[in-house]
Coordinates of C-alpha atoms and ligand atoms in Angstrom, one line a residue:
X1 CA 27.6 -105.9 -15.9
X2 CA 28.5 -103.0 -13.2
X3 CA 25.3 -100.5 -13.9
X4 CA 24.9 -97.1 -12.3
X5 CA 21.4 -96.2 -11.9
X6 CA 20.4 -92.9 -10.6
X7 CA 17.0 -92.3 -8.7
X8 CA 17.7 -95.8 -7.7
X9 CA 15.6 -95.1 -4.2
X10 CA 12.6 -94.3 -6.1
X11 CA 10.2 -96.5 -6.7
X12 CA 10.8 -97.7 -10.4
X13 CA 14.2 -97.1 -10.0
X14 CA 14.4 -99.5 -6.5
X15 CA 12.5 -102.0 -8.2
X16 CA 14.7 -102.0 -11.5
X17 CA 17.8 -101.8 -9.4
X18 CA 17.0 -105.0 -7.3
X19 CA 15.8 -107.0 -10.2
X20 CA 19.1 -106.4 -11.9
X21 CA 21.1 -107.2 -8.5
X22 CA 18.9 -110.5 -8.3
X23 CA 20.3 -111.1 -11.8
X24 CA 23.8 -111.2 -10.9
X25 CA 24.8 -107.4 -12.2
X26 CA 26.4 -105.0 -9.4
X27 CA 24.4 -101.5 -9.1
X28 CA 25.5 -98.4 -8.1
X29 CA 22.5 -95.8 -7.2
X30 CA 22.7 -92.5 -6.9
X31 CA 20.1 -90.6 -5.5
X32 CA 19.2 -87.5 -3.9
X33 CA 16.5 -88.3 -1.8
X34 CA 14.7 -85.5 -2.6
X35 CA 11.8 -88.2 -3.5
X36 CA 13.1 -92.0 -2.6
X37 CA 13.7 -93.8 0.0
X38 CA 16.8 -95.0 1.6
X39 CA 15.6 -98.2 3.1
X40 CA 14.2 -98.9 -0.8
X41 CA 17.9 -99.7 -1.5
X42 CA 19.8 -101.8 0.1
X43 CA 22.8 -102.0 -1.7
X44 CA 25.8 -99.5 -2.8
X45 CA 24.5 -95.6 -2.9
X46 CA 25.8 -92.0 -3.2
X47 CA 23.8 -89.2 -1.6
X48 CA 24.4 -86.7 -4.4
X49 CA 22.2 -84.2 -6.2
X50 CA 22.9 -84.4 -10.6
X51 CA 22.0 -80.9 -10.8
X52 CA 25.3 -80.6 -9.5
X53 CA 28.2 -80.7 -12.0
X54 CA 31.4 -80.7 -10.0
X55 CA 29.5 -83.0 -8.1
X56 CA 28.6 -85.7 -11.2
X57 CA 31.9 -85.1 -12.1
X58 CA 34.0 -85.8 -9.0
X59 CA 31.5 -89.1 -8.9
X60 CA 32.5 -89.9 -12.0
X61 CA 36.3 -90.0 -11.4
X62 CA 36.4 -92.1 -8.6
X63 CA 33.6 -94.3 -9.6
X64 CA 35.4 -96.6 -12.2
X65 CA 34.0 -98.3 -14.9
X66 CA 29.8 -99.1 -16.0
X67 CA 29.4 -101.0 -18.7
X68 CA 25.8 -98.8 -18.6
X69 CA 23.8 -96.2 -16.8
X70 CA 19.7 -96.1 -16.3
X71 CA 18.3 -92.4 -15.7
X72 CA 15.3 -92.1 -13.5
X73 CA 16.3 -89.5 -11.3
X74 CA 13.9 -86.4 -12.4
X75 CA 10.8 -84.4 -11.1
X76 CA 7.6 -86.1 -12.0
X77 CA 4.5 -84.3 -10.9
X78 CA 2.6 -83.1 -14.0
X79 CA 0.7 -80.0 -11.8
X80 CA 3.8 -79.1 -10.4
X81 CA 5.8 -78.6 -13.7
X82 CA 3.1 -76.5 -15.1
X83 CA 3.4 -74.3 -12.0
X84 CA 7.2 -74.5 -11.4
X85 CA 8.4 -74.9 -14.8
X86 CA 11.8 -73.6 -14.2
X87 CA 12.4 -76.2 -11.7
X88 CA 11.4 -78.8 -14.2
X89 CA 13.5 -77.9 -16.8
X90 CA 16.6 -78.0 -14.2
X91 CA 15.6 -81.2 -12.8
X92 CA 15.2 -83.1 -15.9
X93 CA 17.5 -81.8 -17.8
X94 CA 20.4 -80.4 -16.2
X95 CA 20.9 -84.0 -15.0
X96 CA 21.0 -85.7 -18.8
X97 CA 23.6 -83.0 -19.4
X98 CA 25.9 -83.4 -16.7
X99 CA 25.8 -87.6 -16.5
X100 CA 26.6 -87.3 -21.0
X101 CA 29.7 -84.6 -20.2
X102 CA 31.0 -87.2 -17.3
X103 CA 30.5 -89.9 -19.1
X104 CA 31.3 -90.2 -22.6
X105 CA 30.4 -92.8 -24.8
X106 CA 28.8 -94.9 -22.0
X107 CA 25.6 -96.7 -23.2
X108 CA 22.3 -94.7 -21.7
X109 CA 18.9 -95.9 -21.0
X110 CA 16.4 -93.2 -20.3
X111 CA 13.3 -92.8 -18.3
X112 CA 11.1 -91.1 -20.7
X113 CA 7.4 -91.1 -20.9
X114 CA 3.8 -91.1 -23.1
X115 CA 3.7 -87.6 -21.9
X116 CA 5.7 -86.9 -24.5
X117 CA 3.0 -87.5 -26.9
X118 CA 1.2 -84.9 -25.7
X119 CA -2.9 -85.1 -26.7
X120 CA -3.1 -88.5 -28.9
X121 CA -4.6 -87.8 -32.6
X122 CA -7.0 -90.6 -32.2
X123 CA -7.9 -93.2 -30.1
X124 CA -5.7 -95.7 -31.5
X125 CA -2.7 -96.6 -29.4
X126 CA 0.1 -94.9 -29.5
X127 CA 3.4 -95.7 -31.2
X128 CA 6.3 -94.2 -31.7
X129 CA 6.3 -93.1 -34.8
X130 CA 4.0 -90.2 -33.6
X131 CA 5.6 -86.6 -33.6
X132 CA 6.2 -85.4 -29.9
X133 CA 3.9 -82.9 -28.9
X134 CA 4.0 -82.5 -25.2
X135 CA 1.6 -80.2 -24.1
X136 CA 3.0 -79.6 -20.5
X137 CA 6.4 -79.0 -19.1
X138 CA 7.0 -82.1 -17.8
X139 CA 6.8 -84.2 -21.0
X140 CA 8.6 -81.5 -22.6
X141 CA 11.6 -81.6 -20.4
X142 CA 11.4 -85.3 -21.2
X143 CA 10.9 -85.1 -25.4
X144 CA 14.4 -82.6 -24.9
X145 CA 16.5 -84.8 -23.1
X146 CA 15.5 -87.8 -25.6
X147 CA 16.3 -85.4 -28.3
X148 CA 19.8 -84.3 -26.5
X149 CA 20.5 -88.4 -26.4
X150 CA 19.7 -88.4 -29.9
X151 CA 22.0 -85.5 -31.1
X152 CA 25.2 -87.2 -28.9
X153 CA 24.5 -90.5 -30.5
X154 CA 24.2 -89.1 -34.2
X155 CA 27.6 -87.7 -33.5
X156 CA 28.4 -91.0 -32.2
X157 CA 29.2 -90.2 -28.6
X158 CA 27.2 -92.8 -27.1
X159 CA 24.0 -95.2 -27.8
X160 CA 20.7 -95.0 -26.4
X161 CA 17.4 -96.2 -25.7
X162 CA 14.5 -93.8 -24.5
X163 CA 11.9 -96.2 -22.4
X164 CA 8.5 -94.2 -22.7
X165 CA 6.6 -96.0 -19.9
X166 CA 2.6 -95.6 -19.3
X167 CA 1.5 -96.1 -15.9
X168 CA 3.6 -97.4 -14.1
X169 CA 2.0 -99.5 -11.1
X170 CA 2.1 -102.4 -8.9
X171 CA 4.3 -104.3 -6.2
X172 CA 6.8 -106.7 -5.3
X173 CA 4.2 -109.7 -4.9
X174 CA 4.7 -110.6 -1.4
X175 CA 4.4 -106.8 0.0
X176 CA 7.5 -106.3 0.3
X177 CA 8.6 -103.1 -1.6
X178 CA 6.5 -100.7 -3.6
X179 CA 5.8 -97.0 -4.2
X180 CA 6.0 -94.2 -1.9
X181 CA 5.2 -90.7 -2.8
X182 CA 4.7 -87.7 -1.1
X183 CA 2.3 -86.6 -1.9
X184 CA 0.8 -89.8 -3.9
X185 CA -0.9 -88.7 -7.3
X186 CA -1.2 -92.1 -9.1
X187 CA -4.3 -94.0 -9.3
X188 CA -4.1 -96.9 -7.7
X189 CA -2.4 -96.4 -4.6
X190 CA -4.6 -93.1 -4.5
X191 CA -7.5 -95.8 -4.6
X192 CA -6.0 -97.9 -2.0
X193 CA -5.5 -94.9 0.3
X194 CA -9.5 -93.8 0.2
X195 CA -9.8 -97.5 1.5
X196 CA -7.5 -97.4 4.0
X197 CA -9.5 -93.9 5.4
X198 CA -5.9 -92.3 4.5
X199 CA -7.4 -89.9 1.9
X200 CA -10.9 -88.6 2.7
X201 CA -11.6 -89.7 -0.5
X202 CA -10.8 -90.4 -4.1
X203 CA -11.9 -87.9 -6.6
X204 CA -12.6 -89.4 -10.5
X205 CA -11.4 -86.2 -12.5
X206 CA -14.6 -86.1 -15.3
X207 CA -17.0 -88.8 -16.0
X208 CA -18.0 -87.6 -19.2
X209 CA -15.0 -88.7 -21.2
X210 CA -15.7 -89.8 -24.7
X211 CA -14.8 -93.4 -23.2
X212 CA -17.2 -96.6 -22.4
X213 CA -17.7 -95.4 -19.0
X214 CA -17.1 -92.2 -19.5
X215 CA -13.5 -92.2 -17.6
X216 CA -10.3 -91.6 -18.6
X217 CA -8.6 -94.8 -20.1
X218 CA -4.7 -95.5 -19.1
X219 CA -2.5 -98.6 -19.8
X220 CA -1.0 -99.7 -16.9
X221 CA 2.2 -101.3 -16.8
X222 CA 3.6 -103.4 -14.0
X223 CA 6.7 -101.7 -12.4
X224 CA 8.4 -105.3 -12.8
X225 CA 7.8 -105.7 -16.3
X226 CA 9.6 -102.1 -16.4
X227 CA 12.7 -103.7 -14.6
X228 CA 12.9 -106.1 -16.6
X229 CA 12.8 -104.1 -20.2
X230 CA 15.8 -101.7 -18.8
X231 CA 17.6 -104.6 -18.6
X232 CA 16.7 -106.0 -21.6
X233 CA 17.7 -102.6 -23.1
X234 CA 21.2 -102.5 -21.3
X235 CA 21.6 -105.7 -23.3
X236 CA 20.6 -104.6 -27.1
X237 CA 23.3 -101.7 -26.5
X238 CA 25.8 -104.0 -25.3
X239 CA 25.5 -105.9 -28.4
X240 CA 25.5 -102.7 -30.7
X241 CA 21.7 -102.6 -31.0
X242 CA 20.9 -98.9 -32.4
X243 CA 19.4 -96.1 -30.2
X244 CA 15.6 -96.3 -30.3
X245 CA 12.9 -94.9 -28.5
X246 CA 10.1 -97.8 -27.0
X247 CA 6.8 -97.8 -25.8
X248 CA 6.7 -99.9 -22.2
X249 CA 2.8 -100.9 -21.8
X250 CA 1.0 -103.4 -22.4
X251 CA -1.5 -102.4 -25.2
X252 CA -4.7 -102.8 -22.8
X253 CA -6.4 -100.0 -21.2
X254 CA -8.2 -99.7 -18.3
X255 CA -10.7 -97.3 -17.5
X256 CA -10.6 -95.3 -13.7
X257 CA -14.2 -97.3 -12.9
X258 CA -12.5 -100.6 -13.9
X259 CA -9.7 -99.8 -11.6
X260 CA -11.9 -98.9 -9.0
X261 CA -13.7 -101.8 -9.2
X262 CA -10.6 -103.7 -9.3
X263 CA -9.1 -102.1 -6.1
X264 CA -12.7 -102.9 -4.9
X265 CA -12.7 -106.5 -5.6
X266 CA -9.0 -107.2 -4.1
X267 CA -9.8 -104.9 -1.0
X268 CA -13.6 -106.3 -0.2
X269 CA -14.5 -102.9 0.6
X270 CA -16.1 -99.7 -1.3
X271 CA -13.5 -97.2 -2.5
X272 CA -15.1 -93.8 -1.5
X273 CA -15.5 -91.6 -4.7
X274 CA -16.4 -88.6 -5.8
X275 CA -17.1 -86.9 -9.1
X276 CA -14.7 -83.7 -10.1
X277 CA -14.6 -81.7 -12.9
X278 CA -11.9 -82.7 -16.0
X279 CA -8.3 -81.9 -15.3
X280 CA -7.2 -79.8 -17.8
X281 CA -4.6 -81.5 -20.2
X282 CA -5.7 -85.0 -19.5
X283 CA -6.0 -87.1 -22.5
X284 CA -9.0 -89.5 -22.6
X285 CA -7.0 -92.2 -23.4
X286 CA -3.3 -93.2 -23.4
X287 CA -3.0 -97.0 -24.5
X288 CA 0.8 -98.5 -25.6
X289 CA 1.5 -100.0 -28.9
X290 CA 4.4 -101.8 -27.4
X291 CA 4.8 -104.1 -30.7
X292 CA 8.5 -102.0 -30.7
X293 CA 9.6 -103.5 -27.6
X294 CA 8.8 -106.7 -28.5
X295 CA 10.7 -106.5 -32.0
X296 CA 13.9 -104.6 -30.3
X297 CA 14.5 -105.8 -27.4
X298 CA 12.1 -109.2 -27.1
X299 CA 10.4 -108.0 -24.1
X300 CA 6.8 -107.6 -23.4
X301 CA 4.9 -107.3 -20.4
X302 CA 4.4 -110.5 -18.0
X303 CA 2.1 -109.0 -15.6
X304 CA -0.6 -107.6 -17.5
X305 CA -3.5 -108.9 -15.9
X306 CA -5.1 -105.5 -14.2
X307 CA -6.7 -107.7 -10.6
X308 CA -3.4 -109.4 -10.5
X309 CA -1.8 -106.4 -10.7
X310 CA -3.8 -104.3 -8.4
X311 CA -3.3 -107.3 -5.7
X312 CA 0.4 -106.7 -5.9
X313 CA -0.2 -103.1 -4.6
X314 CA -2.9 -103.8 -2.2
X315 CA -0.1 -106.5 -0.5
X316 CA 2.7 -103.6 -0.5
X317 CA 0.2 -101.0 1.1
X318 CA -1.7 -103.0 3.1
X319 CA 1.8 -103.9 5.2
X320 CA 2.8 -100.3 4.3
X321 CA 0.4 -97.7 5.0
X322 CA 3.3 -95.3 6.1
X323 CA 5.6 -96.4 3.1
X324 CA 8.9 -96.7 4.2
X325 CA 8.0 -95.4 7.0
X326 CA 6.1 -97.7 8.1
Ligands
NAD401 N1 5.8 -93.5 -12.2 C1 5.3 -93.5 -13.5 O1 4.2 -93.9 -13.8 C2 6.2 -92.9 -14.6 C3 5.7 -92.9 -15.9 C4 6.5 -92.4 -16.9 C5 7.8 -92.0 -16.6 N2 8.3 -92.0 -15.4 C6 9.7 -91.6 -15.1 O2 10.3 -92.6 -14.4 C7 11.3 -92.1 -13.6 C8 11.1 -92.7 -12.2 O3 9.8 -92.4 -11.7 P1 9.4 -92.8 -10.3 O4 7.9 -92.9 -10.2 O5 10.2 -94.0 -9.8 O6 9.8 -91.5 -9.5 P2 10.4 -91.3 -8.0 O7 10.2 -89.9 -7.6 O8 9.9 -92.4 -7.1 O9 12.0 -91.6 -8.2 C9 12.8 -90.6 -8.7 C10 14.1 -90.6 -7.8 O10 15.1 -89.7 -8.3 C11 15.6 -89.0 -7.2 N3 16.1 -87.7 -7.7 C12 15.3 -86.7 -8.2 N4 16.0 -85.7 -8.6 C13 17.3 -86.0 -8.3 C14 18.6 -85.3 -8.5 N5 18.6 -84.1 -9.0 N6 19.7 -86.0 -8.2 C15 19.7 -87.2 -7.7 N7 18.5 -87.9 -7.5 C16 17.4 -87.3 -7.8 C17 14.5 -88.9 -6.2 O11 15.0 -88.8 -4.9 C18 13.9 -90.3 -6.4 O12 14.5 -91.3 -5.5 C19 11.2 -90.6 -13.6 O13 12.2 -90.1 -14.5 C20 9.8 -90.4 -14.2 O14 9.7 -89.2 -14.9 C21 7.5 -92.5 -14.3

């Protein structure tokens, strides 16, 4: 299949793009570089912004045909969106807007999220079944575009999936390519940093959570299980499968001790911590029920196991202290 993917130089959508290349598919990335990485892609890329419409839409006639298209491309800093909500809405959804107008009927897998959840009832994991009540502007700039893919394929102008990933985490095994943000705001490679004396320290936001330990409880999903599930979904719309939303976890959580002690164990050394007051908005805990997945699209995650996992990052950032730059 020929499959444009957009944020392809970001780190899920790299790692999605190259697992689909090593299957045989041609990719076509576009990408701002507002947040990826040029050297994360290797292959065919076009330096454009999708806020842009003539832009999408000059793309889009001399492009030729996809049989598909993954959207990653979009803003993703929780903090920030509450502060620069404007900027969110623009991002991440101007972008759905302009690819659905340039491309009509062409099958559409999303890069949604559990933030669209907002604050879980209970602490059962989540399915999708549950009403979307995002409770900051990120997740609702996500819940809106899913809805927008909804409304175009009720009026049968194209099929969908929405892929509401957890935490996304982890690295190509052998250290070769993994995630590079600026700044970095996700657990583990935050963790890995304090190690590495590249962060003075890593703070643990409330330790007084109605949890085990007391921490905040995430599922964390390898980013190669998440390459492999968009192309799972690309499939199920190429045979006709319906447009559906999915959970992409694993249905485990992991507490921010245990992944401490995991980045601990895989490192040898102490992961300098500090105590900080709860972040506002954070759930206590966000576990998958990724039963969905498995039913739709056959897929469930490989790479579950958290040390395994955690080693997978430690290899990428240990030869990668800079990221790409490096
Ligand atoms: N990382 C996670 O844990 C996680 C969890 C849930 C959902 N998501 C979603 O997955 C997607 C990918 O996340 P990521 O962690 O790989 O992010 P990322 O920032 O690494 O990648 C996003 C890419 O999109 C590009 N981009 C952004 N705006 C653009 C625009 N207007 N035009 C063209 N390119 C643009 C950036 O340059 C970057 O390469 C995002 O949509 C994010 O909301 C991520």
């Amino acid at each position: 299949m020929r499959i444009l993917v957009t944020g392809g130089c970001g780190y899920i959508g790299s790692t999605t793009a190259r697992h689909l290349r090593r299957q045989g598919h041609e990719v076509v990335v576009i990408d701002d570089l507002s947040e990826g990485h040029q050297a994360a892609w290797d292959g065919a890329m076009h330096q454009l912004d999708l806020r842009d419409a003539d832009a999408v839409q000059a793309f889009a006639l001399k492009a030729g045909e996809f049989g598909g298209l993954i959207h990653f491309a979009a803003r993703a800093y929780v903090g920030e969106s509450v502060e620069q909500p404007l900027r969110y809405w623009r991002a991440n959804l101007v972008p759905v807007l302009h690819l659905c107008e340039a491309f009509p009927g062409l099958p559409f897998v999303f890069s949604s999220t559990c933030a669209t959840y907002g604050e879980p009832p209970n602490e059962d994991p989540l399915h999708e079944q549950l009403p979307l009540r995002p409770v900051n502007p990120y997740g609702a700039t996500k819940a809106a575009a899913e809805r927008l893919l909804q409304d175009r394929a009720v009026a049968s102008q194209g099929s969908y999936v929405a892929l509401r990933y957890f935490n996304a985490a982890g690295a190509e095994p052998d250290g070769s390519h993994g995630e590079a943000h600026d700044p970095e705001n996700h657990l583990i490679p935050r963790a890995i940093q304090a190690v590495q004396g590249l962060l003075p320290g890593l703070t643990i936001f409330g330790n007084d959570w109605p949890t085990p330990d007391g921490t905040c409880v995430r599922d964390y999903i390898h980013v190669r299980d998440l390459a492999r599930a968009h192309e799972a979904a690309l499939v199920h719309l190429g045979q006709g499968g319906e447009s559906v939303a999915l959970n992409l976890g694993t249905g485990q959580g992991a507490s921010v001790k245990e992944v401490v002690q995991a980045v601990e164990a895989v490192s040898g050394q102490t992961v300098p911590c500090e105590d900080g007051p709860r972040r506002p908005g954070d759930p206590s805990y966000l576990v998958a029920n990724p039963r969905a997945a498995k039913e739709i699209l056959g897929w469930e995650a490989q790479e579950s196991d958290l040390l395994a996992l955690v080693q997978t990052a430690w290899n990428w950032h240990s030869q990668h202290p800079q990221g790409y730059r490096s």
